[in-house]
Amino acid sequence: IPTRETAERDLLLGQVLLSLQETLQDSTTVIAVAPDLRVLADGLETQPLQTAVTIVRIAPPLTGDFDNNGSVDFQDFLLFASAFGKTDSKFDLDGDGAVAFPDFLIFATAFGQTTERKE
């Protein structure tokens, strides 16, 4: 039997899992309506509770966009050039442990690409 003491603590009663049925464009707001159960001295009262959840589509990382500005540009080239010959995994595009010519070829292929990102 619930008491006032237990009613004042946060309790996990379950989970809500969302399954997307459509592709998202930028962001989507989902309104979840569920009962909010409150324990009173003389029994259980149900109050409606409405919660909004915003689901945001996150674009996959753009290969070679080292400064994360949404485009592979000259700034990224300068960052890549400063790491060339080293072992910085951020610039090791082929994953072989070294920033070398094969990484430059991957970077050159990605140069000029952009992705839409909203700040």
mmCIF file with all atom_site columns, C-alpha atoms in Angstrom:
data_model
loop_
_atom_site.group_PDB
_atom_site.id
_atom_site.type_symbol
_atom_site.label_atom_id
_atom_site.label_alt_id
_atom_site.label_comp_id
_atom_site.label_asym_id
_atom_site.label_entity_id
_atom_site.label_seq_id
_atom_site.pdbx_PDB_ins_code
_atom_site.Cartn_x
_atom_site.Cartn_y
_atom_site.Cartn_z
_atom_site.occupancy
_atom_site.B_iso_or_equiv
_atom_site.pdbx_formal_charge
_atom_site.auth_seq_id
_atom_site.auth_comp_id
_atom_site.auth_asym_id
_atom_site.auth_atom_id
_atom_site.pdbx_PDB_model_num
ATOM 1   C CA . ILE A 1 1   ? 0.000  0.000  0.000   1.00 0.00 ? 1   ILE A CA 1
ATOM 2   C CA . PRO A 1 2   ? 1.538  3.331  -1.033  1.00 0.00 ? 2   PRO A CA 1
ATOM 3   C CA . THR A 1 3   ? 2.140  5.847  1.707   1.00 0.00 ? 3   THR A CA 1
ATOM 4   C CA . ARG A 1 4   ? 2.762  9.579  1.594   1.00 0.00 ? 4   ARG A CA 1
ATOM 5   C CA . GLU A 1 5   ? 6.444  8.874  2.195   1.00 0.00 ? 5   GLU A CA 1
ATOM 6   C CA . THR A 1 6   ? 6.773  6.653  -0.904  1.00 0.00 ? 6   THR A CA 1
ATOM 7   C CA . ALA A 1 7   ? 4.618  8.948  -3.044  1.00 0.00 ? 7   ALA A CA 1
ATOM 8   C CA . GLU A 1 8   ? 7.055  11.831 -2.617  1.00 0.00 ? 8   GLU A CA 1
ATOM 9   C CA . ARG A 1 9   ? 9.981  9.905  -4.108  1.00 0.00 ? 9   ARG A CA 1
ATOM 10  C CA . ASP A 1 10  ? 10.646 9.560  -7.819  1.00 0.00 ? 10  ASP A CA 1
ATOM 11  C CA . LEU A 1 11  ? 9.889  6.043  -8.959  1.00 0.00 ? 11  LEU A CA 1
ATOM 12  C CA . LEU A 1 12  ? 10.458 4.446  -12.362 1.00 0.00 ? 12  LEU A CA 1
ATOM 13  C CA . LEU A 1 13  ? 7.282  2.693  -13.413 1.00 0.00 ? 13  LEU A CA 1
ATOM 14  C CA . GLY A 1 14  ? 8.276  1.855  -16.970 1.00 0.00 ? 14  GLY A CA 1
ATOM 15  C CA . GLN A 1 15  ? 9.745  3.105  -20.202 1.00 0.00 ? 15  GLN A CA 1
ATOM 16  C CA . VAL A 1 16  ? 8.383  4.624  -23.376 1.00 0.00 ? 16  VAL A CA 1
ATOM 17  C CA . LEU A 1 17  ? 10.021 3.495  -26.600 1.00 0.00 ? 17  LEU A CA 1
ATOM 18  C CA . LEU A 1 18  ? 9.497  5.543  -29.754 1.00 0.00 ? 18  LEU A CA 1
ATOM 19  C CA . SER A 1 19  ? 9.728  4.028  -33.200 1.00 0.00 ? 19  SER A CA 1
ATOM 20  C CA . LEU A 1 20  ? 10.057 6.425  -36.130 1.00 0.00 ? 20  LEU A CA 1
ATOM 21  C CA . GLN A 1 21  ? 7.705  5.634  -38.996 1.00 0.00 ? 21  GLN A CA 1
ATOM 22  C CA . GLU A 1 22  ? 8.947  8.408  -41.312 1.00 0.00 ? 22  GLU A CA 1
ATOM 23  C CA . THR A 1 23  ? 12.232 10.061 -42.171 1.00 0.00 ? 23  THR A CA 1
ATOM 24  C CA . LEU A 1 24  ? 12.865 13.179 -40.123 1.00 0.00 ? 24  LEU A CA 1
ATOM 25  C CA . GLN A 1 25  ? 13.497 16.568 -41.703 1.00 0.00 ? 25  GLN A CA 1
ATOM 26  C CA . ASP A 1 26  ? 15.547 18.668 -39.250 1.00 0.00 ? 26  ASP A CA 1
ATOM 27  C CA . SER A 1 27  ? 13.499 17.994 -36.081 1.00 0.00 ? 27  SER A CA 1
ATOM 28  C CA . THR A 1 28  ? 10.164 16.623 -34.986 1.00 0.00 ? 28  THR A CA 1
ATOM 29  C CA . THR A 1 29  ? 8.287  17.246 -31.752 1.00 0.00 ? 29  THR A CA 1
ATOM 30  C CA . VAL A 1 30  ? 6.377  14.323 -30.277 1.00 0.00 ? 30  VAL A CA 1
ATOM 31  C CA . ILE A 1 31  ? 3.735  14.972 -27.636 1.00 0.00 ? 31  ILE A CA 1
ATOM 32  C CA . ALA A 1 32  ? 3.360  12.079 -25.209 1.00 0.00 ? 32  ALA A CA 1
ATOM 33  C CA . VAL A 1 33  ? 0.236  12.024 -23.070 1.00 0.00 ? 33  VAL A CA 1
ATOM 34  C CA . ALA A 1 34  ? 0.170  9.694  -20.092 1.00 0.00 ? 34  ALA A CA 1
ATOM 35  C CA . PRO A 1 35  ? -1.526 9.520  -16.720 1.00 0.00 ? 35  PRO A CA 1
ATOM 36  C CA . ASP A 1 36  ? 0.285  10.977 -13.733 1.00 0.00 ? 36  ASP A CA 1
ATOM 37  C CA . LEU A 1 37  ? -0.629 8.872  -10.739 1.00 0.00 ? 37  LEU A CA 1
ATOM 38  C CA . ARG A 1 38  ? -0.687 10.658 -7.400  1.00 0.00 ? 38  ARG A CA 1
ATOM 39  C CA . VAL A 1 39  ? -1.201 8.880  -4.119  1.00 0.00 ? 39  VAL A CA 1
ATOM 40  C CA . LEU A 1 40  ? -3.555 10.617 -1.736  1.00 0.00 ? 40  LEU A CA 1
ATOM 41  C CA . ALA A 1 41  ? -4.294 9.697  1.851   1.00 0.00 ? 41  ALA A CA 1
ATOM 42  C CA . ASP A 1 42  ? -7.624 8.147  0.859   1.00 0.00 ? 42  ASP A CA 1
ATOM 43  C CA . GLY A 1 43  ? -6.602 6.399  -2.375  1.00 0.00 ? 43  GLY A CA 1
ATOM 44  C CA . LEU A 1 44  ? -5.252 6.880  -5.861  1.00 0.00 ? 44  LEU A CA 1
ATOM 45  C CA . GLU A 1 45  ? -6.011 9.887  -8.052  1.00 0.00 ? 45  GLU A CA 1
ATOM 46  C CA . THR A 1 46  ? -5.174 10.105 -11.750 1.00 0.00 ? 46  THR A CA 1
ATOM 47  C CA . GLN A 1 47  ? -4.096 13.460 -13.194 1.00 0.00 ? 47  GLN A CA 1
ATOM 48  C CA . PRO A 1 48  ? -3.336 13.909 -16.902 1.00 0.00 ? 48  PRO A CA 1
ATOM 49  C CA . LEU A 1 49  ? 0.305  14.616 -17.707 1.00 0.00 ? 49  LEU A CA 1
ATOM 50  C CA . GLN A 1 50  ? 1.584  15.869 -21.057 1.00 0.00 ? 50  GLN A CA 1
ATOM 51  C CA . THR A 1 51  ? 5.248  15.736 -22.000 1.00 0.00 ? 51  THR A CA 1
ATOM 52  C CA . ALA A 1 52  ? 6.889  17.035 -25.182 1.00 0.00 ? 52  ALA A CA 1
ATOM 53  C CA . VAL A 1 53  ? 9.950  15.314 -26.590 1.00 0.00 ? 53  VAL A CA 1
ATOM 54  C CA . THR A 1 54  ? 11.915 16.778 -29.500 1.00 0.00 ? 54  THR A CA 1
ATOM 55  C CA . ILE A 1 55  ? 13.693 14.293 -31.718 1.00 0.00 ? 55  ILE A CA 1
ATOM 56  C CA . VAL A 1 56  ? 16.509 15.838 -33.763 1.00 0.00 ? 56  VAL A CA 1
ATOM 57  C CA . ARG A 1 57  ? 18.036 14.308 -36.869 1.00 0.00 ? 57  ARG A CA 1
ATOM 58  C CA . ILE A 1 58  ? 21.813 14.393 -36.598 1.00 0.00 ? 58  ILE A CA 1
ATOM 59  C CA . ALA A 1 59  ? 23.712 14.286 -39.865 1.00 0.00 ? 59  ALA A CA 1
ATOM 60  C CA . PRO A 1 60  ? 26.493 11.721 -40.032 1.00 0.00 ? 60  PRO A CA 1
ATOM 61  C CA . PRO A 1 61  ? 29.955 13.222 -39.743 1.00 0.00 ? 61  PRO A CA 1
ATOM 62  C CA . LEU A 1 62  ? 31.368 14.576 -42.993 1.00 0.00 ? 62  LEU A CA 1
ATOM 63  C CA . THR A 1 63  ? 34.720 12.956 -43.771 1.00 0.00 ? 63  THR A CA 1
ATOM 64  C CA . GLY A 1 64  ? 37.412 15.610 -43.766 1.00 0.00 ? 64  GLY A CA 1
ATOM 65  C CA . ASP A 1 65  ? 35.330 18.291 -42.012 1.00 0.00 ? 65  ASP A CA 1
ATOM 66  C CA . PHE A 1 66  ? 37.812 18.601 -39.160 1.00 0.00 ? 66  PHE A CA 1
ATOM 67  C CA . ASP A 1 67  ? 36.476 21.946 -37.885 1.00 0.00 ? 67  ASP A CA 1
ATOM 68  C CA . ASN A 1 68  ? 32.827 20.722 -37.972 1.00 0.00 ? 68  ASN A CA 1
ATOM 69  C CA . ASN A 1 69  ? 31.517 23.727 -39.918 1.00 0.00 ? 69  ASN A CA 1
ATOM 70  C CA . GLY A 1 70  ? 29.539 21.604 -42.397 1.00 0.00 ? 70  GLY A CA 1
ATOM 71  C CA . SER A 1 71  ? 31.978 21.780 -45.299 1.00 0.00 ? 71  SER A CA 1
ATOM 72  C CA . VAL A 1 72  ? 35.322 20.304 -46.277 1.00 0.00 ? 72  VAL A CA 1
ATOM 73  C CA . ASP A 1 73  ? 37.240 23.437 -47.150 1.00 0.00 ? 73  ASP A CA 1
ATOM 74  C CA . PHE A 1 74  ? 40.623 25.167 -47.018 1.00 0.00 ? 74  PHE A CA 1
ATOM 75  C CA . GLN A 1 75  ? 40.505 25.490 -43.211 1.00 0.00 ? 75  GLN A CA 1
ATOM 76  C CA . ASP A 1 76  ? 40.195 21.696 -43.017 1.00 0.00 ? 76  ASP A CA 1
ATOM 77  C CA . PHE A 1 77  ? 43.116 21.362 -45.437 1.00 0.00 ? 77  PHE A CA 1
ATOM 78  C CA . LEU A 1 78  ? 45.298 23.505 -43.161 1.00 0.00 ? 78  LEU A CA 1
ATOM 79  C CA . LEU A 1 79  ? 44.343 21.353 -40.155 1.00 0.00 ? 79  LEU A CA 1
ATOM 80  C CA . PHE A 1 80  ? 45.051 18.181 -42.136 1.00 0.00 ? 80  PHE A CA 1
ATOM 81  C CA . ALA A 1 81  ? 48.396 19.524 -43.385 1.00 0.00 ? 81  ALA A CA 1
ATOM 82  C CA . SER A 1 82  ? 49.508 20.301 -39.817 1.00 0.00 ? 82  SER A CA 1
ATOM 83  C CA . ALA A 1 83  ? 48.777 16.696 -38.808 1.00 0.00 ? 83  ALA A CA 1
ATOM 84  C CA . PHE A 1 84  ? 50.421 15.109 -41.875 1.00 0.00 ? 84  PHE A CA 1
ATOM 85  C CA . GLY A 1 85  ? 53.181 12.656 -40.911 1.00 0.00 ? 85  GLY A CA 1
ATOM 86  C CA . LYS A 1 86  ? 51.860 12.298 -37.363 1.00 0.00 ? 86  LYS A CA 1
ATOM 87  C CA . THR A 1 87  ? 49.578 9.759  -35.673 1.00 0.00 ? 87  THR A CA 1
ATOM 88  C CA . ASP A 1 88  ? 46.552 11.880 -34.694 1.00 0.00 ? 88  ASP A CA 1
ATOM 89  C CA . SER A 1 89  ? 43.579 9.539  -35.124 1.00 0.00 ? 89  SER A CA 1
ATOM 90  C CA . LYS A 1 90  ? 41.273 12.476 -35.984 1.00 0.00 ? 90  LYS A CA 1
ATOM 91  C CA . PHE A 1 91  ? 43.163 12.926 -39.266 1.00 0.00 ? 91  PHE A CA 1
ATOM 92  C CA . ASP A 1 92  ? 43.955 9.225  -39.886 1.00 0.00 ? 92  ASP A CA 1
ATOM 93  C CA . LEU A 1 93  ? 41.111 8.746  -42.365 1.00 0.00 ? 93  LEU A CA 1
ATOM 94  C CA . ASP A 1 94  ? 42.035 5.198  -43.413 1.00 0.00 ? 94  ASP A CA 1
ATOM 95  C CA . GLY A 1 95  ? 42.613 3.985  -39.847 1.00 0.00 ? 95  GLY A CA 1
ATOM 96  C CA . ASP A 1 96  ? 46.125 2.619  -40.385 1.00 0.00 ? 96  ASP A CA 1
ATOM 97  C CA . GLY A 1 97  ? 47.613 4.553  -37.457 1.00 0.00 ? 97  GLY A CA 1
ATOM 98  C CA . ALA A 1 98  ? 49.422 7.234  -39.456 1.00 0.00 ? 98  ALA A CA 1
ATOM 99  C CA . VAL A 1 99  ? 48.379 10.419 -41.257 1.00 0.00 ? 99  VAL A CA 1
ATOM 100 C CA . ALA A 1 100 ? 49.913 9.799  -44.673 1.00 0.00 ? 100 ALA A CA 1
ATOM 101 C CA . PHE A 1 101 ? 49.323 10.000 -48.431 1.00 0.00 ? 101 PHE A CA 1
ATOM 102 C CA . PRO A 1 102 ? 46.376 7.523  -48.473 1.00 0.00 ? 102 PRO A CA 1
ATOM 103 C CA . ASP A 1 103 ? 44.621 9.812  -45.967 1.00 0.00 ? 103 ASP A CA 1
ATOM 104 C CA . PHE A 1 104 ? 45.336 12.782 -48.231 1.00 0.00 ? 104 PHE A CA 1
ATOM 105 C CA . LEU A 1 105 ? 43.652 10.961 -51.143 1.00 0.00 ? 105 LEU A CA 1
ATOM 106 C CA . ILE A 1 106 ? 40.545 10.377 -49.002 1.00 0.00 ? 106 ILE A CA 1
ATOM 107 C CA . PHE A 1 107 ? 40.593 14.025 -47.934 1.00 0.00 ? 107 PHE A CA 1
ATOM 108 C CA . ALA A 1 108 ? 41.036 15.229 -51.537 1.00 0.00 ? 108 ALA A CA 1
ATOM 109 C CA . THR A 1 109 ? 38.008 13.159 -52.607 1.00 0.00 ? 109 THR A CA 1
ATOM 110 C CA . ALA A 1 110 ? 35.898 14.774 -49.858 1.00 0.00 ? 110 ALA A CA 1
ATOM 111 C CA . PHE A 1 111 ? 37.184 18.312 -50.508 1.00 0.00 ? 111 PHE A CA 1
ATOM 112 C CA . GLY A 1 112 ? 34.340 20.679 -51.428 1.00 0.00 ? 112 GLY A CA 1
ATOM 113 C CA . GLN A 1 113 ? 31.562 18.525 -49.964 1.00 0.00 ? 113 GLN A CA 1
ATOM 114 C CA . THR A 1 114 ? 29.045 20.154 -47.666 1.00 0.00 ? 114 THR A CA 1
ATOM 115 C CA . THR A 1 115 ? 26.214 19.085 -45.409 1.00 0.00 ? 115 THR A CA 1
ATOM 116 C CA . GLU A 1 116 ? 23.297 21.110 -44.114 1.00 0.00 ? 116 GLU A CA 1
ATOM 117 C CA . ARG A 1 117 ? 23.793 21.869 -40.428 1.00 0.00 ? 117 ARG A CA 1
ATOM 118 C CA . LYS A 1 118 ? 21.725 24.241 -38.320 1.00 0.00 ? 118 LYS A CA 1
ATOM 119 C CA . GLU A 1 119 ? 23.603 25.908 -35.510 1.00 0.00 ? 119 GLU A CA 1
#
